[in-house]
mmCIF file of C-alpha atoms in Angstrom:
data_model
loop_
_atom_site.group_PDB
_atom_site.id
_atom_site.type_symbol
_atom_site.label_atom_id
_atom_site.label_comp_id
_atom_site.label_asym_id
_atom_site.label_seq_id
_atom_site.Cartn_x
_atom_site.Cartn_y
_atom_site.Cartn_z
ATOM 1 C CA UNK A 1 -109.967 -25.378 72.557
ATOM 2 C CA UNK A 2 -109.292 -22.510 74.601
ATOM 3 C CA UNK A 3 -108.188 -23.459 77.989
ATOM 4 C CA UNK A 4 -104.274 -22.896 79.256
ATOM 5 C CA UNK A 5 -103.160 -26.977 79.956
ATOM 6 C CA UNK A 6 -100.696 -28.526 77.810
ATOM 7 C CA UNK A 7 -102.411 -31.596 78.299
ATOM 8 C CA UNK A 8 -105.548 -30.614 77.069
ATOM 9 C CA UNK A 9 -104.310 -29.866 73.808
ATOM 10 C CA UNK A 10 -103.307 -33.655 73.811
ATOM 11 C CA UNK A 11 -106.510 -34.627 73.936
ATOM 12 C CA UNK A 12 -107.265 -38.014 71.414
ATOM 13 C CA UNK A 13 -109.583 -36.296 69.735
ATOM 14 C CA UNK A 14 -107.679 -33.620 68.061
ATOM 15 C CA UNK A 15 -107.656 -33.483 64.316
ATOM 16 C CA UNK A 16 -105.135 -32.070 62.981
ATOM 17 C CA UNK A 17 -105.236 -28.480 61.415
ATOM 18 C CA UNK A 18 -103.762 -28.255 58.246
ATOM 19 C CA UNK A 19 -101.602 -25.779 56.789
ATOM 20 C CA UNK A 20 -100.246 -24.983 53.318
ATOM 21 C CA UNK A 21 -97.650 -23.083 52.591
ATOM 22 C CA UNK A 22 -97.636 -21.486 49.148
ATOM 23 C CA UNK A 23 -94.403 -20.358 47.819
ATOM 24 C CA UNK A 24 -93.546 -17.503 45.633
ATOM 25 C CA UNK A 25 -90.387 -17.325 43.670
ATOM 26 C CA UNK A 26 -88.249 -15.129 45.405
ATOM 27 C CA UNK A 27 -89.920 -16.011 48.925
ATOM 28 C CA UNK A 28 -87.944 -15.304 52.041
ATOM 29 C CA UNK A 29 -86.872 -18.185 53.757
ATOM 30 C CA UNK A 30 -86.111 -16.377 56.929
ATOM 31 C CA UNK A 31 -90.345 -15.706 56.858
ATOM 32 C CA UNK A 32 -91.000 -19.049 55.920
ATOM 33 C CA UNK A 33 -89.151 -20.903 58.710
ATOM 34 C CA UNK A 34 -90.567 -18.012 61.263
ATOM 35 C CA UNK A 35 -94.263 -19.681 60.778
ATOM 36 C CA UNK A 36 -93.255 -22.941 60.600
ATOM 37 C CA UNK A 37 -90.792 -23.339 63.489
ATOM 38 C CA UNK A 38 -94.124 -22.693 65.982
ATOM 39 C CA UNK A 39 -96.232 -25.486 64.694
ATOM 40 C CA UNK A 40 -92.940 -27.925 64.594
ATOM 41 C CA UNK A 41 -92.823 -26.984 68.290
ATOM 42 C CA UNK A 42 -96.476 -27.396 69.339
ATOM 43 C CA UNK A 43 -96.493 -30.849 68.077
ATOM 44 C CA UNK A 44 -92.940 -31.427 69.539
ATOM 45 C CA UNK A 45 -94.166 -30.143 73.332
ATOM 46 C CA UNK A 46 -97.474 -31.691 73.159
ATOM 47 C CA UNK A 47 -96.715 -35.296 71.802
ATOM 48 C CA UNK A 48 -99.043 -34.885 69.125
ATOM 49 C CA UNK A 49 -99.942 -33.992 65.720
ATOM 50 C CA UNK A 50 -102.066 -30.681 66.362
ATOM 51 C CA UNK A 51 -100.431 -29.387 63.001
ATOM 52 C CA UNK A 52 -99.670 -31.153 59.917
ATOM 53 C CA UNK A 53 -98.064 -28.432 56.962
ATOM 54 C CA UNK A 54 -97.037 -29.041 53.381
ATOM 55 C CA UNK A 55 -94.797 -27.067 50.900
ATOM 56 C CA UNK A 56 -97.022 -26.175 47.605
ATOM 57 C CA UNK A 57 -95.743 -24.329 44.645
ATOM 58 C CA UNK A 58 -96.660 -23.642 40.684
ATOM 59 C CA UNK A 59 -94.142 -25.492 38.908
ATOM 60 C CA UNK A 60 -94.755 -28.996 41.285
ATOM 61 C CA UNK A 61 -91.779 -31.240 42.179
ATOM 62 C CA UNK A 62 -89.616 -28.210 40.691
ATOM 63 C CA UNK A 63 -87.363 -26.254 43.383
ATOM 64 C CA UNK A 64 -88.595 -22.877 44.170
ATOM 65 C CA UNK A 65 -86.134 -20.162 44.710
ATOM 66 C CA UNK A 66 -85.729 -18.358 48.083
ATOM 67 C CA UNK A 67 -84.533 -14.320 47.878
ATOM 68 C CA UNK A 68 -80.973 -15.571 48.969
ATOM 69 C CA UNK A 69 -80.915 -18.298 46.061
ATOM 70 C CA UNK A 70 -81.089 -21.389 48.540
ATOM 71 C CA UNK A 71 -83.809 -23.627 46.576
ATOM 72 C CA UNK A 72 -86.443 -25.138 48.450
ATOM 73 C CA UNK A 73 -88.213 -28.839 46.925
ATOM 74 C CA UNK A 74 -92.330 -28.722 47.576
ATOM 75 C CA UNK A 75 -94.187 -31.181 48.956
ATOM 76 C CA UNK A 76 -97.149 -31.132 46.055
ATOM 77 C CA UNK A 77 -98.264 -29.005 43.085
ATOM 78 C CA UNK A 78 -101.285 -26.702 43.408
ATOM 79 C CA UNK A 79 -104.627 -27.901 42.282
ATOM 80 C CA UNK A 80 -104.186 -31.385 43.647
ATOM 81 C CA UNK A 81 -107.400 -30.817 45.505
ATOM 82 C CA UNK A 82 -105.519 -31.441 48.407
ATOM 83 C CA UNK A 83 -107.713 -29.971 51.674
ATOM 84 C CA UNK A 84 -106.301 -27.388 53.749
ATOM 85 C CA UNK A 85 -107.628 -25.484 57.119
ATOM 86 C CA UNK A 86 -105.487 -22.435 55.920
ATOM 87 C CA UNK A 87 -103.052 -21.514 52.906
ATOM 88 C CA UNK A 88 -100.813 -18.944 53.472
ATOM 89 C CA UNK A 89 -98.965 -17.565 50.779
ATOM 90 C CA UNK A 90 -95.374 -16.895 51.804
ATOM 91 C CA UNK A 91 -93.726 -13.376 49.761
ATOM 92 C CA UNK A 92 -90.600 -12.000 49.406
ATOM 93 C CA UNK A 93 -88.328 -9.857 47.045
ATOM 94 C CA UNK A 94 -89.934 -8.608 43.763
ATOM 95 C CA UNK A 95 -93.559 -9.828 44.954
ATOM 96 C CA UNK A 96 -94.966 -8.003 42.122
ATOM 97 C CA UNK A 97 -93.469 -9.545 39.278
ATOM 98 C CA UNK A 98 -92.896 -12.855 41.251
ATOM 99 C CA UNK A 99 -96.341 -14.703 41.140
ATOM 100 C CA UNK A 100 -98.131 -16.363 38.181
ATOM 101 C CA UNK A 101 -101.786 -16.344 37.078
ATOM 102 C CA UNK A 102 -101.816 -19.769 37.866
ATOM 103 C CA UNK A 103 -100.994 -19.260 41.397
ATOM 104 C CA UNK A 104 -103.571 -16.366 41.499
ATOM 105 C CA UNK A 105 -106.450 -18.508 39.915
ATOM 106 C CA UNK A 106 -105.995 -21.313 42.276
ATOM 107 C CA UNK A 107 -106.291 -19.376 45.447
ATOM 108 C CA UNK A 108 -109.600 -17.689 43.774
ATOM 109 C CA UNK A 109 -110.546 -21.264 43.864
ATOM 110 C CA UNK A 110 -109.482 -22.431 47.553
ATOM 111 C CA UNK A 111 -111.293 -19.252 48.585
ATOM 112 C CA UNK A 112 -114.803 -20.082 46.784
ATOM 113 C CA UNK A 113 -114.515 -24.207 46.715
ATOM 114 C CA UNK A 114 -113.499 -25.234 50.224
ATOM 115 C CA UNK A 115 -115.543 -23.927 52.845
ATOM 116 C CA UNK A 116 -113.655 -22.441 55.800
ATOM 117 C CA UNK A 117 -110.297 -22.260 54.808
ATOM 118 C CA UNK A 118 -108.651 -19.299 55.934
ATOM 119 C CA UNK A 119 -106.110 -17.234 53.522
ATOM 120 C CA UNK A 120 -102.914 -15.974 54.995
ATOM 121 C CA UNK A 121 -100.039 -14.165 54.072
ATOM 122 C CA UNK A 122 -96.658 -13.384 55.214
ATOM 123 C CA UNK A 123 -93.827 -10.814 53.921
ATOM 124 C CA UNK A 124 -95.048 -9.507 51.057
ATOM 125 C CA UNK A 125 -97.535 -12.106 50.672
ATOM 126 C CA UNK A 126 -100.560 -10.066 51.186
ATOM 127 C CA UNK A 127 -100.308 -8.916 47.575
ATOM 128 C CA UNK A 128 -100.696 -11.643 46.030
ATOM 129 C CA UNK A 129 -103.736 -12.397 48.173
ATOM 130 C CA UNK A 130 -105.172 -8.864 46.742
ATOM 131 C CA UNK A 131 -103.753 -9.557 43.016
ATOM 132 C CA UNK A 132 -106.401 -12.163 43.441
ATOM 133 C CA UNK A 133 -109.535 -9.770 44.994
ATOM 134 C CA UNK A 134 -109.456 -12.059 48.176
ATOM 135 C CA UNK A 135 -108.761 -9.170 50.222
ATOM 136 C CA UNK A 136 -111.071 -6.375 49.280
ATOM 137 C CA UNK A 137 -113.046 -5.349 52.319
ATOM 138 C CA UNK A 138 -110.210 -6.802 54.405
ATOM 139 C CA UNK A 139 -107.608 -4.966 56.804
ATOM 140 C CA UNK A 140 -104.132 -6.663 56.256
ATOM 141 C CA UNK A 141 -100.504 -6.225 57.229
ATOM 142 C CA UNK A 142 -97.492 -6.339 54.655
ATOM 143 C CA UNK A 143 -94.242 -5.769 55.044
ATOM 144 C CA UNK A 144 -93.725 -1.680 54.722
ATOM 145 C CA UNK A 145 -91.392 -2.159 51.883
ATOM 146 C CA UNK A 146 -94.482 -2.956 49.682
ATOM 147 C CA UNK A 147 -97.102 -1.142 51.065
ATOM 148 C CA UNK A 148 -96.816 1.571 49.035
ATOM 149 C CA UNK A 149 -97.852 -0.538 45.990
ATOM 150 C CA UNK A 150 -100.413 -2.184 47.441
ATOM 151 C CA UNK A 151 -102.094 0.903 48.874
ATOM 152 C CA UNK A 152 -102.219 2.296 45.496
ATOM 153 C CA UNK A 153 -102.643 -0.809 43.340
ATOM 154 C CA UNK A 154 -105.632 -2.058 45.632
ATOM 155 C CA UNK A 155 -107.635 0.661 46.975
ATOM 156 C CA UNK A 156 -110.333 -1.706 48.298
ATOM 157 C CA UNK A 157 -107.814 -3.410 50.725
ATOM 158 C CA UNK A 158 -107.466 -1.373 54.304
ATOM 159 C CA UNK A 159 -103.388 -1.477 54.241
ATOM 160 C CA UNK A 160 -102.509 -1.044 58.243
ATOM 161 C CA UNK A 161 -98.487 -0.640 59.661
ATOM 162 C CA UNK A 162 -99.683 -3.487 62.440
ATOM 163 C CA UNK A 163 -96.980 -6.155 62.677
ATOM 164 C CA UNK A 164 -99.750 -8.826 61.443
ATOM 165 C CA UNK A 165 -103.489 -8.315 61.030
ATOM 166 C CA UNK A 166 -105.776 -11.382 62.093
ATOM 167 C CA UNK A 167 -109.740 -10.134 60.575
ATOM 168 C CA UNK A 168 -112.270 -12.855 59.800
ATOM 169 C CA UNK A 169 -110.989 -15.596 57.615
ATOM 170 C CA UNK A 170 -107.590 -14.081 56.240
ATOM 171 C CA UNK A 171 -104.532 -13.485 58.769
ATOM 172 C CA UNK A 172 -101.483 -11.477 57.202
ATOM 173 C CA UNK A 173 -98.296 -9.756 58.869
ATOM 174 C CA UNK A 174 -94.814 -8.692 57.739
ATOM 175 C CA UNK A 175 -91.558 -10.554 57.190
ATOM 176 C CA UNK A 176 -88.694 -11.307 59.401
ATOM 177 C CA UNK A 177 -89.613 -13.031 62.499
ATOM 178 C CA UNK A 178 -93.180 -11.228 62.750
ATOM 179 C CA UNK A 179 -94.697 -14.802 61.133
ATOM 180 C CA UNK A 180 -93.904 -16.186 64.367
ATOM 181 C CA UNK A 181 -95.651 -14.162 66.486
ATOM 182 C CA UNK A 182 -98.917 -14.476 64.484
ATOM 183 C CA UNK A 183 -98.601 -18.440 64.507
ATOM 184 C CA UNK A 184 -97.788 -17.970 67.802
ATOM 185 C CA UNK A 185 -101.296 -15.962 68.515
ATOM 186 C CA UNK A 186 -102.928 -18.536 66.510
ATOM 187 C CA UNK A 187 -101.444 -21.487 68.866
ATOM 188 C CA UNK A 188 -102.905 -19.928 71.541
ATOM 189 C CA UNK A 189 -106.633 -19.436 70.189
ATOM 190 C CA UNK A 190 -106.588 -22.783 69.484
ATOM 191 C CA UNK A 191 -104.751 -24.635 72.182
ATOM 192 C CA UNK A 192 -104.331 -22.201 75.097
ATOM 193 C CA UNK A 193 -101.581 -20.034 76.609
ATOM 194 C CA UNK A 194 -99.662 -22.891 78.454
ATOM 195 C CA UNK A 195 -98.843 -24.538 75.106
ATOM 196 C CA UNK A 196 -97.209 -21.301 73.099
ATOM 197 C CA UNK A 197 -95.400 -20.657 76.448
ATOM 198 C CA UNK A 198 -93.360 -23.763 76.346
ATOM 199 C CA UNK A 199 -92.842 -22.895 72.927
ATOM 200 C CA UNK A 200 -91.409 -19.771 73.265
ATOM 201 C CA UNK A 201 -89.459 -21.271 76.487
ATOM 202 C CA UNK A 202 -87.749 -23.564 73.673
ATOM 203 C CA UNK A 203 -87.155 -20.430 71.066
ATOM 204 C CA UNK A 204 -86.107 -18.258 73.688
ATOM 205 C CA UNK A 205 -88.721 -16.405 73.024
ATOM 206 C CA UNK A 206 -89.438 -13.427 75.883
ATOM 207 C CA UNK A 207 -93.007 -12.483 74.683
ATOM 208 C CA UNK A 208 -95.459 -12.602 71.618
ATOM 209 C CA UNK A 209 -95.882 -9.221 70.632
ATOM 210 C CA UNK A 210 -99.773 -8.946 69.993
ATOM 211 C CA UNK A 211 -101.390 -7.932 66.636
ATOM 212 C CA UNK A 212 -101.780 -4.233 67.713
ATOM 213 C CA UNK A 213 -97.879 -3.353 67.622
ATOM 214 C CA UNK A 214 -96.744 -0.929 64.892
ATOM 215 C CA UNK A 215 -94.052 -2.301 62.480
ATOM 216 C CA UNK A 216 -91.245 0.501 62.539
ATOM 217 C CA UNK A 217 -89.628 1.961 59.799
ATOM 218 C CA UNK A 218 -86.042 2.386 60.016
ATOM 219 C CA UNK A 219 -86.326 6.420 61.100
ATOM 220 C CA UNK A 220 -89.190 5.457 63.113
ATOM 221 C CA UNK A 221 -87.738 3.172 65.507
ATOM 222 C CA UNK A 222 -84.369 5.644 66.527
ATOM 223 C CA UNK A 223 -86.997 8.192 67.238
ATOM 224 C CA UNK A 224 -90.127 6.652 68.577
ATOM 225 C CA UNK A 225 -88.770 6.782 72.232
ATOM 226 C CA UNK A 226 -85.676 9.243 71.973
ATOM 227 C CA UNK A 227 -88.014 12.204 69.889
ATOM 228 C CA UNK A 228 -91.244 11.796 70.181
ATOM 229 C CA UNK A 229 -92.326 15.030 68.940
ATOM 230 C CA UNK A 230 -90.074 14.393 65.968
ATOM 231 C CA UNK A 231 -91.526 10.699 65.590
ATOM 232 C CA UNK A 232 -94.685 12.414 65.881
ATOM 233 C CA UNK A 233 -93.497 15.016 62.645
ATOM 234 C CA UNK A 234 -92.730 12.079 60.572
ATOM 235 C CA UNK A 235 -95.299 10.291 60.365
ATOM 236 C CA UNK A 236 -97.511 12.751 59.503
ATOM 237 C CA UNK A 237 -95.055 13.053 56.566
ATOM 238 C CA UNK A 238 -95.460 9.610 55.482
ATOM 239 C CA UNK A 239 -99.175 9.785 55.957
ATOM 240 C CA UNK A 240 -99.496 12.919 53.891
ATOM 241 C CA UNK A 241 -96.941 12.043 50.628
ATOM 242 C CA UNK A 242 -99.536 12.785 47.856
ATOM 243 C CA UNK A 243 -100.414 16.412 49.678
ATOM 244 C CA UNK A 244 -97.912 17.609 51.383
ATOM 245 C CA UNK A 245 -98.324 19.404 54.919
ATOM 246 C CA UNK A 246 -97.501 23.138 55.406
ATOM 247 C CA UNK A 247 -94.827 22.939 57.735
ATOM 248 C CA UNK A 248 -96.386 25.411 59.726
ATOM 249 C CA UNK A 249 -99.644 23.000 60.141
ATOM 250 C CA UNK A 250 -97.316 20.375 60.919
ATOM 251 C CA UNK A 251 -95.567 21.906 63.378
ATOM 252 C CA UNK A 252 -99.414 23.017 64.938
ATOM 253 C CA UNK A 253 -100.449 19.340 64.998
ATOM 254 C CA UNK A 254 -97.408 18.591 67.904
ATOM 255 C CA UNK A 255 -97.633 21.554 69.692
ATOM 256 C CA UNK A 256 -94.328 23.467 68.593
ATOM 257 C CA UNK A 257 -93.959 26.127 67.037
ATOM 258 C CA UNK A 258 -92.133 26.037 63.387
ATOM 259 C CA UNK A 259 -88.811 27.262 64.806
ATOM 260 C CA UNK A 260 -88.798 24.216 67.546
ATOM 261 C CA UNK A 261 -89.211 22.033 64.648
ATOM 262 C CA UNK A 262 -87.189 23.101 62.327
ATOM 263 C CA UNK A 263 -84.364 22.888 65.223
ATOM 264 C CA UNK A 264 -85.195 19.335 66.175
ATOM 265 C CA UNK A 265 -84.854 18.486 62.775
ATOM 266 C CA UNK A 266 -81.679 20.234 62.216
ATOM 267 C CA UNK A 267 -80.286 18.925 65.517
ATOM 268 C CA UNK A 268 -81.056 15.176 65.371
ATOM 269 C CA UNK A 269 -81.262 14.454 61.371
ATOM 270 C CA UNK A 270 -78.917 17.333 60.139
ATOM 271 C CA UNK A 271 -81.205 18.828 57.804
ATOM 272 C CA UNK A 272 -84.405 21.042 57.250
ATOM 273 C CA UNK A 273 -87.705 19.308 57.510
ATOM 274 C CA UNK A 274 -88.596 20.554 53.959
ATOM 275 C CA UNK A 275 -85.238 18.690 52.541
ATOM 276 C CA UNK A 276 -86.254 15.571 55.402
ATOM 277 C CA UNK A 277 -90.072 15.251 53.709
ATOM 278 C CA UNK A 278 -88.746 15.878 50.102
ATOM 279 C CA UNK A 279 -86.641 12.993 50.464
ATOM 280 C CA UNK A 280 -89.629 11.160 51.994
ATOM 281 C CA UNK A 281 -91.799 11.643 48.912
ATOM 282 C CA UNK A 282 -88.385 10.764 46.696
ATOM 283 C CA UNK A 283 -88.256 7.293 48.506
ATOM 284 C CA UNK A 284 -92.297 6.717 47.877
ATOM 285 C CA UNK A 285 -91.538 7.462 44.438
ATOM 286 C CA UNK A 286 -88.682 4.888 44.141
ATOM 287 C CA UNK A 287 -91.132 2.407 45.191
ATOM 288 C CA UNK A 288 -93.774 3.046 43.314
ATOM 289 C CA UNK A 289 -90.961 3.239 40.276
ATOM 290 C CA UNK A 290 -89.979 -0.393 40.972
ATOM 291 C CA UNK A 291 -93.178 -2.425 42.300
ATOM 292 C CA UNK A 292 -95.862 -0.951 39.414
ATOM 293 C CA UNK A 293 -96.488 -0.022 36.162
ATOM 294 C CA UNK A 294 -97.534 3.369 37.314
ATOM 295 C CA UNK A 295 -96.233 6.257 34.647
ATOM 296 C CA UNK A 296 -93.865 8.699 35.546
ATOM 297 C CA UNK A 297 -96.265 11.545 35.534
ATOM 298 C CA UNK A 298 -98.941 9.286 37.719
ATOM 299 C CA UNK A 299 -95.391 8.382 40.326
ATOM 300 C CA UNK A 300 -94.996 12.512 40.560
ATOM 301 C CA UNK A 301 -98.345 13.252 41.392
ATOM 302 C CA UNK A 302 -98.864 10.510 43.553
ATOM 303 C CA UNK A 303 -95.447 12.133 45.814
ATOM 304 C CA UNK A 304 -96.534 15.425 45.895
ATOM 305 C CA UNK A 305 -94.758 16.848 42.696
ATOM 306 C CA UNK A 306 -96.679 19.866 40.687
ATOM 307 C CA UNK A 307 -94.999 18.300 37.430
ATOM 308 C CA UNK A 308 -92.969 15.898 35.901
ATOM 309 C CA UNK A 309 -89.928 17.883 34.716
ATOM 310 C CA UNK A 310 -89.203 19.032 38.509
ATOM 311 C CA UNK A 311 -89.785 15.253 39.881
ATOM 312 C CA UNK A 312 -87.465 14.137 37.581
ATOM 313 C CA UNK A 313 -84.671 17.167 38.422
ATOM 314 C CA UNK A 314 -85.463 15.817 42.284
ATOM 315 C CA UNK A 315 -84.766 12.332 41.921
ATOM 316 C CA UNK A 316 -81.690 12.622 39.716
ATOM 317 C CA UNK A 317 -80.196 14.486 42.466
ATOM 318 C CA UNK A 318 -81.161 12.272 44.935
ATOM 319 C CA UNK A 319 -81.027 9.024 43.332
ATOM 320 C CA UNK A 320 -78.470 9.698 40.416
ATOM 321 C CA UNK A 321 -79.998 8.559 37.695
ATOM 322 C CA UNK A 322 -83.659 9.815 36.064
ATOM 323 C CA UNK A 323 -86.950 7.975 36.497
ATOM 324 C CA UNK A 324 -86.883 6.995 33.352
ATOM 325 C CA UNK A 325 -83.244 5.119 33.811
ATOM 326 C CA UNK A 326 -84.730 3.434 37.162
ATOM 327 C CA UNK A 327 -87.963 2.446 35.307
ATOM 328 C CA UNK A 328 -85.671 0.548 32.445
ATOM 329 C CA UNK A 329 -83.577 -0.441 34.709
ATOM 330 C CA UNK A 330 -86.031 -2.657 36.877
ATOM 331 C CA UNK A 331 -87.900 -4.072 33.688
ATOM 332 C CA UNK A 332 -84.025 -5.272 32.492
ATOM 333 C CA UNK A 333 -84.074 -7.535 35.592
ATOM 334 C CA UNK A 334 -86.473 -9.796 34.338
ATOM 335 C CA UNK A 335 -84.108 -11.175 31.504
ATOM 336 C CA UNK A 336 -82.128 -13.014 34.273
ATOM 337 C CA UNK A 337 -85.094 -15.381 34.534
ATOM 338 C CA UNK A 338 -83.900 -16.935 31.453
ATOM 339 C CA UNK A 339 -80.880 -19.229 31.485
ATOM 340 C CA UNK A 340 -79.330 -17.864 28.589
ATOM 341 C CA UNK A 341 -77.954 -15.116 30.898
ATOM 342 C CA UNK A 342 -75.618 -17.320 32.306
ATOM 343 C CA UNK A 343 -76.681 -16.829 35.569
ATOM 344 C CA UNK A 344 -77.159 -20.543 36.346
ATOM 345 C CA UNK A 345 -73.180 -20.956 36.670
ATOM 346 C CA UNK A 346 -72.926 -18.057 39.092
ATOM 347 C CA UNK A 347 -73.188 -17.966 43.547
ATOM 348 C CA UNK A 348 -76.323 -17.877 44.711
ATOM 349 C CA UNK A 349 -75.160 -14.787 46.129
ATOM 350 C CA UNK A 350 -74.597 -13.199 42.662
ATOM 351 C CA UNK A 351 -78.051 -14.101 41.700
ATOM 352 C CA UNK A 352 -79.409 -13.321 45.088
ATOM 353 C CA UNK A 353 -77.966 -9.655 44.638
ATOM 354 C CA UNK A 354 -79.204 -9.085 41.071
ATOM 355 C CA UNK A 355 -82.561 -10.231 41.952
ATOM 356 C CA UNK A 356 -82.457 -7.714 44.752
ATOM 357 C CA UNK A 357 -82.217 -4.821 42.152
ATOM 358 C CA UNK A 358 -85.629 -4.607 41.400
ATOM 359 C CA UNK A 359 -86.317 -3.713 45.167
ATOM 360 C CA UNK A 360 -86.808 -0.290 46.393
ATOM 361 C CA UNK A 361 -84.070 -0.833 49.528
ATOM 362 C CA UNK A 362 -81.321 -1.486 47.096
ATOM 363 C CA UNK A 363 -78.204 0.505 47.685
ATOM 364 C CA UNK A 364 -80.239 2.130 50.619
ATOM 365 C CA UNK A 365 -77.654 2.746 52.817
ATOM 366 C CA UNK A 366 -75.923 5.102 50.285
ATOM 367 C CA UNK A 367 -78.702 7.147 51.042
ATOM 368 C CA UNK A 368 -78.452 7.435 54.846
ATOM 369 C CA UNK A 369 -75.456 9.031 55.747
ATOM 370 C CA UNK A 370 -75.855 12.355 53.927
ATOM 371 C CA UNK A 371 -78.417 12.156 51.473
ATOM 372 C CA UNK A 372 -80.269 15.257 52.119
ATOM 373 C CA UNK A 373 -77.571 16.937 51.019
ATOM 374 C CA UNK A 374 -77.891 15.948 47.697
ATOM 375 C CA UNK A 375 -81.623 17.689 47.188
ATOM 376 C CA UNK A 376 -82.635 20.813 46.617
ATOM 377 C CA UNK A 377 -85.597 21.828 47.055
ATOM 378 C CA UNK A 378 -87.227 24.075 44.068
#
């Protein structure tokens, strides 16, 4: 159903497409409602059940815990052989100590027993999906605070920056509102443009930004239209982490000379582009610290570090504490899964925060204002 009348989506004829949600502890609700809210909507406008969506977790009838601590009550327990069009797997904070085996096995087993379902992901979702192998061969979007991880835990999965990623049977795309904009694409394959107008009409919605838009980074979107050249610069960086770039090449690959760049850098980020991609390759180590079980000396040559001793003298600097202290640090959080901790009689704001330890953005914004300051480079 392709064509752009409301009213032919309302045809009698129209099964409904079904939709499973699968939720992760730790899941982000504000993800979650993003790819729901558009099928509510199309059923809403159209007078009809085009979608029909359940809730599905591990532990059942048991409420599963959103990043911000508000508990959400599934619908139905995996492996009820309940049939589904698509699953998608909804991520969030921690995503790589969130998920069970269980959860894994029984999306190895939607993929291989039901024949076209499509697997989906949203947030952080997408590593699950590849935890599982269901991705290898595929091209899929994650949010960019875990793509690090998944680049390097999954090398058979083509990791893209695209908002959301929509190749063969498996659709993925980042967190925030993104999930509404791929629902919102897949409205319209199936039911036409009219229909996911009126939608966005009713969310206020000026345009669905199409698959091929870039999520930004937070650098990335300041300079993207202000600096290109510098926009341009930084990328590269991120691109090039494990081997870094002569500046001088860098600098080639604009069209400036090294002078020009090492002035736009001083001018508009108040440091030296050495210092800016040191503290690049510092930030891809703090991720890779906290999402795997990569060793210290695998983290320092995957950033770009000749040795372990210097990584470590970098990232004290810039971080405060050694790797070894983050490392510990993150592995500690897992104790506040157990009641014991006393955590149960505390805000879900508490919990929401301590949960949030384990992610590579925590304290972040300590780092912004004059963080470069802190490194040296040696």
């Amino acid at each position: 159903m392709h064509n752009d009348t409301v009213s032919q989506a309302t045809n009698a004829d129209v099964q409904p497409y079904r939709v499973g949600f699968l939720l992760i502890q730790n899941f982000t609700l504000v993800a979650l409602a993003a790819a729901i809210e558009p099928l509510r909507m199309a059923n809403q406008l159209s007078g009809r059940e085009l979608y029909t969506w359940q809730l599905l977790s591990d532990g059942g009838s048991e409420p599963v815990k959103a990043s911000d601590g508000v508990a959400i009550t599934p619908d139905a327990p995996i492996g009820d052989n309940r049939l589904f069009d698509i699953v998608i797997v909804v991520g969030g904070v921690d995503i790589t100590r969130s998920f069970t085996k269980r959860e894994v096995t029984w999306l190895q087993q939607m993929a291989h027993a039901q024949k076209h379902v499509t697997l989906g992901a949203v947030c952080t979702g997408a590593y699950v999906l590849a935890s599982a192998g269901l991705l290898d061969g595929y091209t899929c979007s994650a949010h960019w605070e875990c793509l690090a991880a998944l680049q390097e835990r999954f090398p058979k999965v083509n990791c893209t920056n695209r908002l959301y990623t929509l190749d063969r049977d498996r659709i993925t795309c980042t967190g925030g509102g993104v999930p509404m904009d791929m629902m919102l694409s897949l409205v319209t394959r199936q039911h036409g443009k009219a229909l996911t107008s009126a939608i966005c009409d009713m969310f206020l919605c000026d345009r669905i930004r199409p698959d091929s838009e870039q999520q930004q980074t937070p650098l990335r979107r300041l300079l993207s239209s202000a600096q290109p050249k510098l926009a341009e610069v930084t990328e590269l960086m991120e691109a090039n982490i494990e081997e870094p770039i002569e500046l001088e090449v860098l600098a080639s690959y604009v069209g400036i000379s090294r002078r020009q760049l090492e002035r736009l850098f001083l001018k508009h980020l108040n440091c030296t582009p050495s210092r800016y991609y040191l503290k690049l390759r510092l930030d891809r180590a703090r991720q890779l610290l906290k999402q795997t079980t990569c060793s210290i000396i695998e983290v320092a040559s995957m950033c770009g570090f000749v040795s372990a001793p210097h990584f470590s003298r970098c990232y004290r600097k810039y971080v405060g504490i050694s790797p070894k202290e983050e490392r510990a640090a993150v592995w500690s959080m897992k104790q506040l899964d157990s009641p014991a901790d006393g955590t149960e009689s505390q805000p879900s704001s508490h919990k929401a925060l301590q949960v949030a330890k384990a992610e590579p953005t925590y304290g972040a914004v300590r780092f912004i204002a004059a963080p470069l300051a802190l490194v040296s480079v040696g």
